PDB file of C-alpha atoms in Angstrom:
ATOM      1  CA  UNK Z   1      58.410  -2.729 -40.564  1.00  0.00           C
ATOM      2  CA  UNK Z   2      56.364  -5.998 -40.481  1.00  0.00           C
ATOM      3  CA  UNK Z   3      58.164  -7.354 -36.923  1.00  0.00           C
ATOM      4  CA  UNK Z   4      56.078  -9.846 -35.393  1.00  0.00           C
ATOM      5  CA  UNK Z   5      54.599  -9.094 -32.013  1.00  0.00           C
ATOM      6  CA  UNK Z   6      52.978 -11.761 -29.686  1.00  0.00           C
ATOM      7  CA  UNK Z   7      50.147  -9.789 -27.586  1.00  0.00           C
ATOM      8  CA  UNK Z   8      49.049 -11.827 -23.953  1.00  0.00           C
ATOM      9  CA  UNK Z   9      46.549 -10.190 -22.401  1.00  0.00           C
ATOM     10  CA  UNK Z  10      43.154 -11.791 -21.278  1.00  0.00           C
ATOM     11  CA  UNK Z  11      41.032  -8.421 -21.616  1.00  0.00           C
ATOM     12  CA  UNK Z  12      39.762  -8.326 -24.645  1.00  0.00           C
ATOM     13  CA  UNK Z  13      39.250  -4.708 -25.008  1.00  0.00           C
ATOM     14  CA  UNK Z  14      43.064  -3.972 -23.811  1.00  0.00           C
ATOM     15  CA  UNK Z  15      44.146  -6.971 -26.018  1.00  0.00           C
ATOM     16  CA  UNK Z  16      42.128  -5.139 -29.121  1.00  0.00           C
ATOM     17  CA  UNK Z  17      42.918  -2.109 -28.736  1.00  0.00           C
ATOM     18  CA  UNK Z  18      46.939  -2.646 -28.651  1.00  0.00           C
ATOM     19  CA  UNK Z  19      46.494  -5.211 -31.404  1.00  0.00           C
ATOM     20  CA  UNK Z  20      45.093  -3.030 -33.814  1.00  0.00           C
ATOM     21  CA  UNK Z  21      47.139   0.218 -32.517  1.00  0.00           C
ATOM     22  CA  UNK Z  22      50.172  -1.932 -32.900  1.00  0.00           C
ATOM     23  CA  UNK Z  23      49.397  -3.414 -36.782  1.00  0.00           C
ATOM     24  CA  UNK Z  24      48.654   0.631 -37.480  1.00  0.00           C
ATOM     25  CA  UNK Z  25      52.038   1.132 -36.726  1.00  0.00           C
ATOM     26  CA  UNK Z  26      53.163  -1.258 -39.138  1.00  0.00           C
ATOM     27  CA  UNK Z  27      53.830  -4.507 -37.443  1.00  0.00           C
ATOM     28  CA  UNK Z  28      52.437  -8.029 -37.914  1.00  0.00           C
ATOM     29  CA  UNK Z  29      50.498  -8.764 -34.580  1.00  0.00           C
ATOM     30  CA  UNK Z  30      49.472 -12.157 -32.902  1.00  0.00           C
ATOM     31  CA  UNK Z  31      47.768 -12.614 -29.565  1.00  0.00           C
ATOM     32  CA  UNK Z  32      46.616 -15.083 -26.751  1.00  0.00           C
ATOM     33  CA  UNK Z  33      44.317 -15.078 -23.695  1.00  0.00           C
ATOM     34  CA  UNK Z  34      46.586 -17.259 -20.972  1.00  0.00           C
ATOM     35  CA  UNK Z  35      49.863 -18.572 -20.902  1.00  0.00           C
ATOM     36  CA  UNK Z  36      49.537 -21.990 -22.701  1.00  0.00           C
ATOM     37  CA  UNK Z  37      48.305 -20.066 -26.075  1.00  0.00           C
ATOM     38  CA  UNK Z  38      50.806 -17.708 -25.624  1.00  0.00           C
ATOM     39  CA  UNK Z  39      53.643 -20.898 -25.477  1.00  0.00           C
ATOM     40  CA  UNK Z  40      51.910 -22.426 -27.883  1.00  0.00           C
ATOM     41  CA  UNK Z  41      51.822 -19.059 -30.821  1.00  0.00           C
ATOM     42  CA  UNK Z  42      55.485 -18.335 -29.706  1.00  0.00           C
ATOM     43  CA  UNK Z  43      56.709 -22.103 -30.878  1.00  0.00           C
ATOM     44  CA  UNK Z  44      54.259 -21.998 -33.917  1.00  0.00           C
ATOM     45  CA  UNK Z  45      55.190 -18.418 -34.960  1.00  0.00           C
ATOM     46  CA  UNK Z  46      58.747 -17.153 -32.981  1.00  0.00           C
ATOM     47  CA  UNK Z  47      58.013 -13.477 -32.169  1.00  0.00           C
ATOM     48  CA  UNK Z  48      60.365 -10.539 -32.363  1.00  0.00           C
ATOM     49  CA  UNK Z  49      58.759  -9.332 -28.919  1.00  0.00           C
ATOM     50  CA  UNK Z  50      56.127 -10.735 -26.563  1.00  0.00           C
ATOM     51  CA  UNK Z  51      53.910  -7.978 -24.699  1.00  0.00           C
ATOM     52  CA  UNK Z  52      53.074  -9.847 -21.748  1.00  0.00           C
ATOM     53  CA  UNK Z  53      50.731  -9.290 -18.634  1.00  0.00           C
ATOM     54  CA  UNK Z  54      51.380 -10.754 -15.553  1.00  0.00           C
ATOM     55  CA  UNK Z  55      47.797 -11.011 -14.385  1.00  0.00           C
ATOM     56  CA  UNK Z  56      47.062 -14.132 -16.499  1.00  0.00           C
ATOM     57  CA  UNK Z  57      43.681 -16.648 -16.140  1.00  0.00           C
ATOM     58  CA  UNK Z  58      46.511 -20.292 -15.814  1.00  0.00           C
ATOM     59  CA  UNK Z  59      50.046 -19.443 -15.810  1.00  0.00           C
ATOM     60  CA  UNK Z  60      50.812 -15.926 -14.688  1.00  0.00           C
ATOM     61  CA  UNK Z  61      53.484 -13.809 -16.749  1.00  0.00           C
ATOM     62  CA  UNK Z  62      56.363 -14.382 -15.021  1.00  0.00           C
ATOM     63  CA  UNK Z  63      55.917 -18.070 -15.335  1.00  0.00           C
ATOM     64  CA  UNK Z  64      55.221 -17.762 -19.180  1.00  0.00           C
ATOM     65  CA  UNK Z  65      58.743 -15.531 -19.064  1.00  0.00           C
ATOM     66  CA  UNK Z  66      60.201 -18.450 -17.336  1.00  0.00           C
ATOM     67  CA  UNK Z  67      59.273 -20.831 -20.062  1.00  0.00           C
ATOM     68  CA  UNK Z  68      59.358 -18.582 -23.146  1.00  0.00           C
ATOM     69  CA  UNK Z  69      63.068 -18.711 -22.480  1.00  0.00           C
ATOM     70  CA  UNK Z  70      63.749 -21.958 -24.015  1.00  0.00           C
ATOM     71  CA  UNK Z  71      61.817 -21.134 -27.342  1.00  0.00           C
ATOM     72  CA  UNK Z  72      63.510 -19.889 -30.550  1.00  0.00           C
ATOM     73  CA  UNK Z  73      63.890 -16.587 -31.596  1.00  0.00           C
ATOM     74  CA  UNK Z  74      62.392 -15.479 -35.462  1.00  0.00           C
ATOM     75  CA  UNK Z  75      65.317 -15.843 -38.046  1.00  0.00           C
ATOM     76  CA  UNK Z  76      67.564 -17.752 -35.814  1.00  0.00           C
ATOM     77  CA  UNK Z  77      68.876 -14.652 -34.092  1.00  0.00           C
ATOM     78  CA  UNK Z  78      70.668 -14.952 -30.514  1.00  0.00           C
ATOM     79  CA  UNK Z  79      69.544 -14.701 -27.241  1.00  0.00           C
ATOM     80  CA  UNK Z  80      66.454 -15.247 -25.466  1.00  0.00           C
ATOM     81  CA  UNK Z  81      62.676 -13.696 -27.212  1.00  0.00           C
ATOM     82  CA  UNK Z  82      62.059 -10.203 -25.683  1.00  0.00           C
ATOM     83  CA  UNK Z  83      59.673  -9.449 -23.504  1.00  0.00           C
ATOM     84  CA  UNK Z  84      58.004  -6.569 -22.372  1.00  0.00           C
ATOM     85  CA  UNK Z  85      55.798  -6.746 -19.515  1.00  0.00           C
ATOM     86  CA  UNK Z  86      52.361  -4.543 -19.677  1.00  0.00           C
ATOM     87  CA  UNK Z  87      50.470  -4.691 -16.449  1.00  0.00           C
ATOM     88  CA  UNK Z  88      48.579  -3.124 -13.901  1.00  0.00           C
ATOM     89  CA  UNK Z  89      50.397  -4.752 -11.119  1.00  0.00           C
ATOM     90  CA  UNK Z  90      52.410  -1.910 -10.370  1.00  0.00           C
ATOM     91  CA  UNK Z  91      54.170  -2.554  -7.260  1.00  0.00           C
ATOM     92  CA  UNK Z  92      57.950  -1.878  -6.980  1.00  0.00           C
ATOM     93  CA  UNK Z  93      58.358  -5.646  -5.935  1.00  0.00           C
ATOM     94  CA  UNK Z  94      56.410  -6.396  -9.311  1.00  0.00           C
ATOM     95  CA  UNK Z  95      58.858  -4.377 -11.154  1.00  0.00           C
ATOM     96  CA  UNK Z  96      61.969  -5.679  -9.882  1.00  0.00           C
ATOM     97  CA  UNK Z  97      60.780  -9.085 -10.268  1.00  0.00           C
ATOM     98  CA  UNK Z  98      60.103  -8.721 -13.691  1.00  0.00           C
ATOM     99  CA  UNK Z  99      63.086  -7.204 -14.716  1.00  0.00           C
ATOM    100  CA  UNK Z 100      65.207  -9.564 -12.415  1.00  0.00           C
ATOM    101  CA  UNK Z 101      63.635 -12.434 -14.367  1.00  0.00           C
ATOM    102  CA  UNK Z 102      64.873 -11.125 -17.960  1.00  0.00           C
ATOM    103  CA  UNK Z 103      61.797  -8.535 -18.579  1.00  0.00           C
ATOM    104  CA  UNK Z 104      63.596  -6.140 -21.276  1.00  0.00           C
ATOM    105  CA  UNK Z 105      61.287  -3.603 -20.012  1.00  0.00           C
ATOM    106  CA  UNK Z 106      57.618  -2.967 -17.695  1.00  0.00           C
ATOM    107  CA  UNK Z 107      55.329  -0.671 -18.252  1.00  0.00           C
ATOM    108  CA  UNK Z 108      51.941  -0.501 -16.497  1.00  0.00           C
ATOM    109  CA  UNK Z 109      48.360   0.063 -16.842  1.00  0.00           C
ATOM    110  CA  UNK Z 110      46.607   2.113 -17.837  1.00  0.00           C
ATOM    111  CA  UNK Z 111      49.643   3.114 -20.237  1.00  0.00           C
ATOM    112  CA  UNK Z 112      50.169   5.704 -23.454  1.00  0.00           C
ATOM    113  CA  UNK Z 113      50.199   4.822 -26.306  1.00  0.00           C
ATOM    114  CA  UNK Z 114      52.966   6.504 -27.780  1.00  0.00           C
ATOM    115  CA  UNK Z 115      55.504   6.101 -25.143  1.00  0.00           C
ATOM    116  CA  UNK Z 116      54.637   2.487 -25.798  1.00  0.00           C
ATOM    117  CA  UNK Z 117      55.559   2.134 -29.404  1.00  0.00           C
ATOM    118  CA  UNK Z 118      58.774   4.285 -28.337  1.00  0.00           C
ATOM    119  CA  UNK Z 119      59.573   1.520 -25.618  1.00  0.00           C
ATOM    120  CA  UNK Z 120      59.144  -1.501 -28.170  1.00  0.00           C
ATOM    121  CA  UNK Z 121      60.825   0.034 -31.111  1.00  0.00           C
ATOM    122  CA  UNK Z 122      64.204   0.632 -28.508  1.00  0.00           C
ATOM    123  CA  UNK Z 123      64.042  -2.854 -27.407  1.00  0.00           C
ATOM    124  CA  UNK Z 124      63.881  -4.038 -31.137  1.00  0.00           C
ATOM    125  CA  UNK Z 125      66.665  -2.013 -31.747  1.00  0.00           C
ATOM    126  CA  UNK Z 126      68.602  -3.321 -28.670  1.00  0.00           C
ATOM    127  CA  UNK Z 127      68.036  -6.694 -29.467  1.00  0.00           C
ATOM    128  CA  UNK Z 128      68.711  -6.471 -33.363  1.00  0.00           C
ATOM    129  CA  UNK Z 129      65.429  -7.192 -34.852  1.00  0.00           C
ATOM    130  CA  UNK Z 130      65.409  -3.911 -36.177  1.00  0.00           C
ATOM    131  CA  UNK Z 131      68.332  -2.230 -37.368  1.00  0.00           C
ATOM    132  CA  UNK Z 132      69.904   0.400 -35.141  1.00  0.00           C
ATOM    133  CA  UNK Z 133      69.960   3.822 -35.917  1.00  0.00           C
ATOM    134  CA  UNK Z 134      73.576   4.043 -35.270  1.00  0.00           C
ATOM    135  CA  UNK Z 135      74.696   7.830 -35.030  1.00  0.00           C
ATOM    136  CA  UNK Z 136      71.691   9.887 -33.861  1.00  0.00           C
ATOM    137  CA  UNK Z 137      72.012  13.660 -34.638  1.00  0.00           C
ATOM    138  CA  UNK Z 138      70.080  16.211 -32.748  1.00  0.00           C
ATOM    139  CA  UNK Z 139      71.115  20.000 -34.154  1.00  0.00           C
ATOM    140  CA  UNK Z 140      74.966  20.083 -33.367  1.00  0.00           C
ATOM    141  CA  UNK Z 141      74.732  17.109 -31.374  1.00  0.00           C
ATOM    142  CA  UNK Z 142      75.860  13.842 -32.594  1.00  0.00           C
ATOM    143  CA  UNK Z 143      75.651  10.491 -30.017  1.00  0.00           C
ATOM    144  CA  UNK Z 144      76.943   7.373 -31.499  1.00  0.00           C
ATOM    145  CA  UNK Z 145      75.664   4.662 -29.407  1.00  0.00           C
ATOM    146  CA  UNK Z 146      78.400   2.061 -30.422  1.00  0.00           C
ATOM    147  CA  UNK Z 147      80.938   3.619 -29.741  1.00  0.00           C
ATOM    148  CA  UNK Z 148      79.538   5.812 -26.343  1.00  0.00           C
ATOM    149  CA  UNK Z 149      81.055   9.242 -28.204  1.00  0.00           C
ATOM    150  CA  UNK Z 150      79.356  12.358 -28.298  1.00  0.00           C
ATOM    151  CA  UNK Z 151      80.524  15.838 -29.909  1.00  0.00           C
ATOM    152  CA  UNK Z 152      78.551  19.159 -29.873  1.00  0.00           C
ATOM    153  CA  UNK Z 153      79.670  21.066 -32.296  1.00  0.00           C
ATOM    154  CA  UNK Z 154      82.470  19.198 -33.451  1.00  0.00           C
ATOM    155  CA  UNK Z 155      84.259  19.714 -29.823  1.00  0.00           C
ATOM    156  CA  UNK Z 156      84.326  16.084 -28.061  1.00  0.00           C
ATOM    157  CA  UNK Z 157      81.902  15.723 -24.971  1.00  0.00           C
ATOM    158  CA  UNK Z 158      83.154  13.350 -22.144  1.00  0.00           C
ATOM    159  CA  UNK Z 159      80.060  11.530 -20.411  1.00  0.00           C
ATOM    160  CA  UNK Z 160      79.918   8.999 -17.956  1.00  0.00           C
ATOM    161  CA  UNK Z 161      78.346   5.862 -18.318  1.00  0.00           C
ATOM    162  CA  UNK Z 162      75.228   7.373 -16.505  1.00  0.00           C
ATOM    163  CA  UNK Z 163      75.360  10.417 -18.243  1.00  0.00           C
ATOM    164  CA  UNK Z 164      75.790   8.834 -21.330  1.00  0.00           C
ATOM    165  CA  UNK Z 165      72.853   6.306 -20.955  1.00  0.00           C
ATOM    166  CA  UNK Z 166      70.490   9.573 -19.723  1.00  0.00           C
ATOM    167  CA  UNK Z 167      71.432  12.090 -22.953  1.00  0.00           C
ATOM    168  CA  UNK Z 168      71.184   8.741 -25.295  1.00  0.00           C
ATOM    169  CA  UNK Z 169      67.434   8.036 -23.713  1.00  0.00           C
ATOM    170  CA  UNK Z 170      66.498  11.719 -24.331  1.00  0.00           C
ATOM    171  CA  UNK Z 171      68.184  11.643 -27.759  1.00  0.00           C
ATOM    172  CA  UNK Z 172      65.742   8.817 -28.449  1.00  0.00           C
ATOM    173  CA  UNK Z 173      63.098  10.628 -27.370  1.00  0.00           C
ATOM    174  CA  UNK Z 174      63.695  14.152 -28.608  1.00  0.00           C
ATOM    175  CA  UNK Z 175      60.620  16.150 -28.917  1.00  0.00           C
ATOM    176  CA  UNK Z 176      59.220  13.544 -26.201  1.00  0.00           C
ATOM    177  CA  UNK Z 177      58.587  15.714 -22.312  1.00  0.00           C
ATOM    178  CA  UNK Z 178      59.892  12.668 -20.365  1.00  0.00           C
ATOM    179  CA  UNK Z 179      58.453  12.593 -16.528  1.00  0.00           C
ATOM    180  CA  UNK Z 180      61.588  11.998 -13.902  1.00  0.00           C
ATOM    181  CA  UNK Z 181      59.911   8.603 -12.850  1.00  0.00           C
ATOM    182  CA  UNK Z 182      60.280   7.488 -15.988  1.00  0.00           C
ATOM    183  CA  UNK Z 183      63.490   8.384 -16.904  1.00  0.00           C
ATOM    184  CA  UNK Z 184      64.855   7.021 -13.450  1.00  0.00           C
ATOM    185  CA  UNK Z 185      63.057   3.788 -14.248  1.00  0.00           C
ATOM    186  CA  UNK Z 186      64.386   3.381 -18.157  1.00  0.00           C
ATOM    187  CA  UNK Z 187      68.052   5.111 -16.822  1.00  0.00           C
ATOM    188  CA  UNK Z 188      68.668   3.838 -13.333  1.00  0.00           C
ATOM    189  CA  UNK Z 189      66.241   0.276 -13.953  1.00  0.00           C
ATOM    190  CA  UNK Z 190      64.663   1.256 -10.204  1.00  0.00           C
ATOM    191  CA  UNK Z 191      67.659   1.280  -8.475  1.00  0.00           C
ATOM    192  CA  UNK Z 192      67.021   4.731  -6.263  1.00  0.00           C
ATOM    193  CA  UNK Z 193      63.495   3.412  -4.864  1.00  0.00           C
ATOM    194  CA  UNK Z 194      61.871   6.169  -6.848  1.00  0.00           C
ATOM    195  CA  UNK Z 195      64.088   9.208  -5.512  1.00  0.00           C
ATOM    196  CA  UNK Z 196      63.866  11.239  -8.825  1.00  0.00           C
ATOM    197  CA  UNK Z 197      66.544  13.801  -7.259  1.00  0.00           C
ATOM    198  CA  UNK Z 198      68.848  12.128  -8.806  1.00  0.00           C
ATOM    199  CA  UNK Z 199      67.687  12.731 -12.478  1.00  0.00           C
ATOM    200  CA  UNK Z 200      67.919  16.432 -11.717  1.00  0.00           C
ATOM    201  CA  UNK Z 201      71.173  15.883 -10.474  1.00  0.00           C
ATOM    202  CA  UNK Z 202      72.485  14.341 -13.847  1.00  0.00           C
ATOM    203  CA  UNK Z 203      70.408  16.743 -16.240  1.00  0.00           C
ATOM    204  CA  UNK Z 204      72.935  19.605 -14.209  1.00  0.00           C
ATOM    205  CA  UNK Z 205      75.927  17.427 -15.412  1.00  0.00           C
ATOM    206  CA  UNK Z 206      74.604  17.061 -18.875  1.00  0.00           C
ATOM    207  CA  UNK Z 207      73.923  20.385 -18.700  1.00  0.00           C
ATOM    208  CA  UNK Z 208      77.036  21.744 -17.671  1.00  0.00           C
ATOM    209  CA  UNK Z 209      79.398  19.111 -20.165  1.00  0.00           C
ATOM    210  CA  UNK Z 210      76.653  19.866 -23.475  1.00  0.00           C
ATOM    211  CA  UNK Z 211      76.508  23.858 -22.987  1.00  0.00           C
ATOM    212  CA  UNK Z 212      79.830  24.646 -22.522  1.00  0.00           C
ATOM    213  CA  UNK Z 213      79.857  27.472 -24.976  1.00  0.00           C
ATOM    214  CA  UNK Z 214      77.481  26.558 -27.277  1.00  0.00           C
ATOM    215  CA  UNK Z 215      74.054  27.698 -27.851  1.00  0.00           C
ATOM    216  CA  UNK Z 216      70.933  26.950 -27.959  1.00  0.00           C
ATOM    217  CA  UNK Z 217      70.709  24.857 -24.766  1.00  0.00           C
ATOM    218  CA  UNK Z 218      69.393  21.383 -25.901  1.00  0.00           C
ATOM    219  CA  UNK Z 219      67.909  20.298 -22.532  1.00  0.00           C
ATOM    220  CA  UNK Z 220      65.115  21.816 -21.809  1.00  0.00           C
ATOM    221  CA  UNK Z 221      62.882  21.772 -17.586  1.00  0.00           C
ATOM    222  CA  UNK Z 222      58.980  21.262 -17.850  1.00  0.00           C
ATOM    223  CA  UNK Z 223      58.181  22.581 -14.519  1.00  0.00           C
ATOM    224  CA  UNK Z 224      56.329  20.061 -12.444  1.00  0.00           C
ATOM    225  CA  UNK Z 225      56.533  17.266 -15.175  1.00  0.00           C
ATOM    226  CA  UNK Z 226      60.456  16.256 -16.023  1.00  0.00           C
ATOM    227  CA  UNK Z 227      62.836  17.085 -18.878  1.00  0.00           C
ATOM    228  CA  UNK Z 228      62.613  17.269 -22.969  1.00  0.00           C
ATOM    229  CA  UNK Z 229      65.443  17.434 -25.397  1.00  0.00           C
ATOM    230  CA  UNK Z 230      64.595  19.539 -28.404  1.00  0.00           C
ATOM    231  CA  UNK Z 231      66.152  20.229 -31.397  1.00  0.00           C
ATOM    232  CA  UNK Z 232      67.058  23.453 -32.356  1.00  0.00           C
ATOM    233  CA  UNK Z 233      64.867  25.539 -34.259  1.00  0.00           C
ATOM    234  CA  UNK Z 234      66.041  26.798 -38.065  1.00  0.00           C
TER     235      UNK Z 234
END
């Protein structure tokens, strides 16, 4: 892919470790230690997407968010540079600041891998720096995220704009067992204080609207975990 990502993080071992994780996985990777180097690489080199922590030795992250705001994005493209915050401070208030600030995403410490690179390649996506997928196909089931349709089987499947964003987060993730705190924090953005009832609730209306006569069910319950969409086998 070769997107450039800005790394802030003044642990060297974390800031190591997802630096050379991240250029595995294909991207060009730069880092800092504080906030000034980070202002400083981000007007020398514009990133696609600045992993930021908050905990920071001058300026702390939300300050750096503050100010990263007014710097160019690479190739000229619109809107503000992304930024996802990676953190241990994992209060709610933490969270919701973040993300009230213009965080694209949070995601604490200590954090996996994999469900990282998932988290940066959607906001890429979202914010254009790499192309969209478009229509995502899952067995029988096609989602086209521009157009919020969905068909199963050819027959048309009407979804709310809740259910829509929840099957289009698992579609992402097929394959992926997704814990209900973390889809209500990627679906609902914290909004139910951390009641995950509420995902169960909406997996039943998925459920109900996707299975309507056709097999195999899609959505699958890992008991004691959360939810995983899987695609059919041959």
């Amino acid at each position: 892919m070769g997107e450039r990502l800005l790394v802030v993080d003044d642990e060297p071992t974390v800031k190591e470790l997802l630096s050379a994780t991240l250029r595995f996985a294909g991207f060009t990777v730069s880092s800092a230690d504080n906030g000034a180097q980070a202002l400083a690489e981000a007007l020398r080199e514009p990133p696609d997407l600045v992993l930021l922590d908050v905990m920071l030795p001058d300026l702390d992250g939300f300050e750096v968010l503050r100010r990263l705001r007014g710097l160019p994005r690479t190739g000229g493209r619109p809107g503000p540079v992304p930024v996802l915050f990676l953190t241990a401070r994992d209060t709610r208030a933490d969270k919701i600041n973040g993300l009230r600030l213009g965080g694209d995403d949070y995601v604490t410490k200590p954090f996996d891998l994999e469900e990282l690179l998932a988290r940066i390649r959607a906001i890429l996506r979202r914010t254009g720096a790499i192309p969209d997928d478009h229509t995502l196909v899952v067995g029988d089931l096609v989602v086209d995220p521009d157009g919020h349709q969905v068909t199963r089987a050819g027959r048309p499947v009407r979804l709310s704009p809740t259910e829509f964003r929840l099957l289009h987060h698992l579609v992402l993730n097929a394959g992926r067992v997704l814990p209900k705190s973390h889809i209500l924090d990627q679906v609902w953005r914290y909004d139910f204080a951390g009641d995950t009832s509420i995902v169960d609730t909406y997996v039943s209306y998925l459920r109900r609207k996707l299975d309507d006569g056709a097999e195999p069910r899609l959505i699958h319950t890992v008991h004691g975990v959360g939810y995983v969409l899987r695609k059919p086998k041959p």
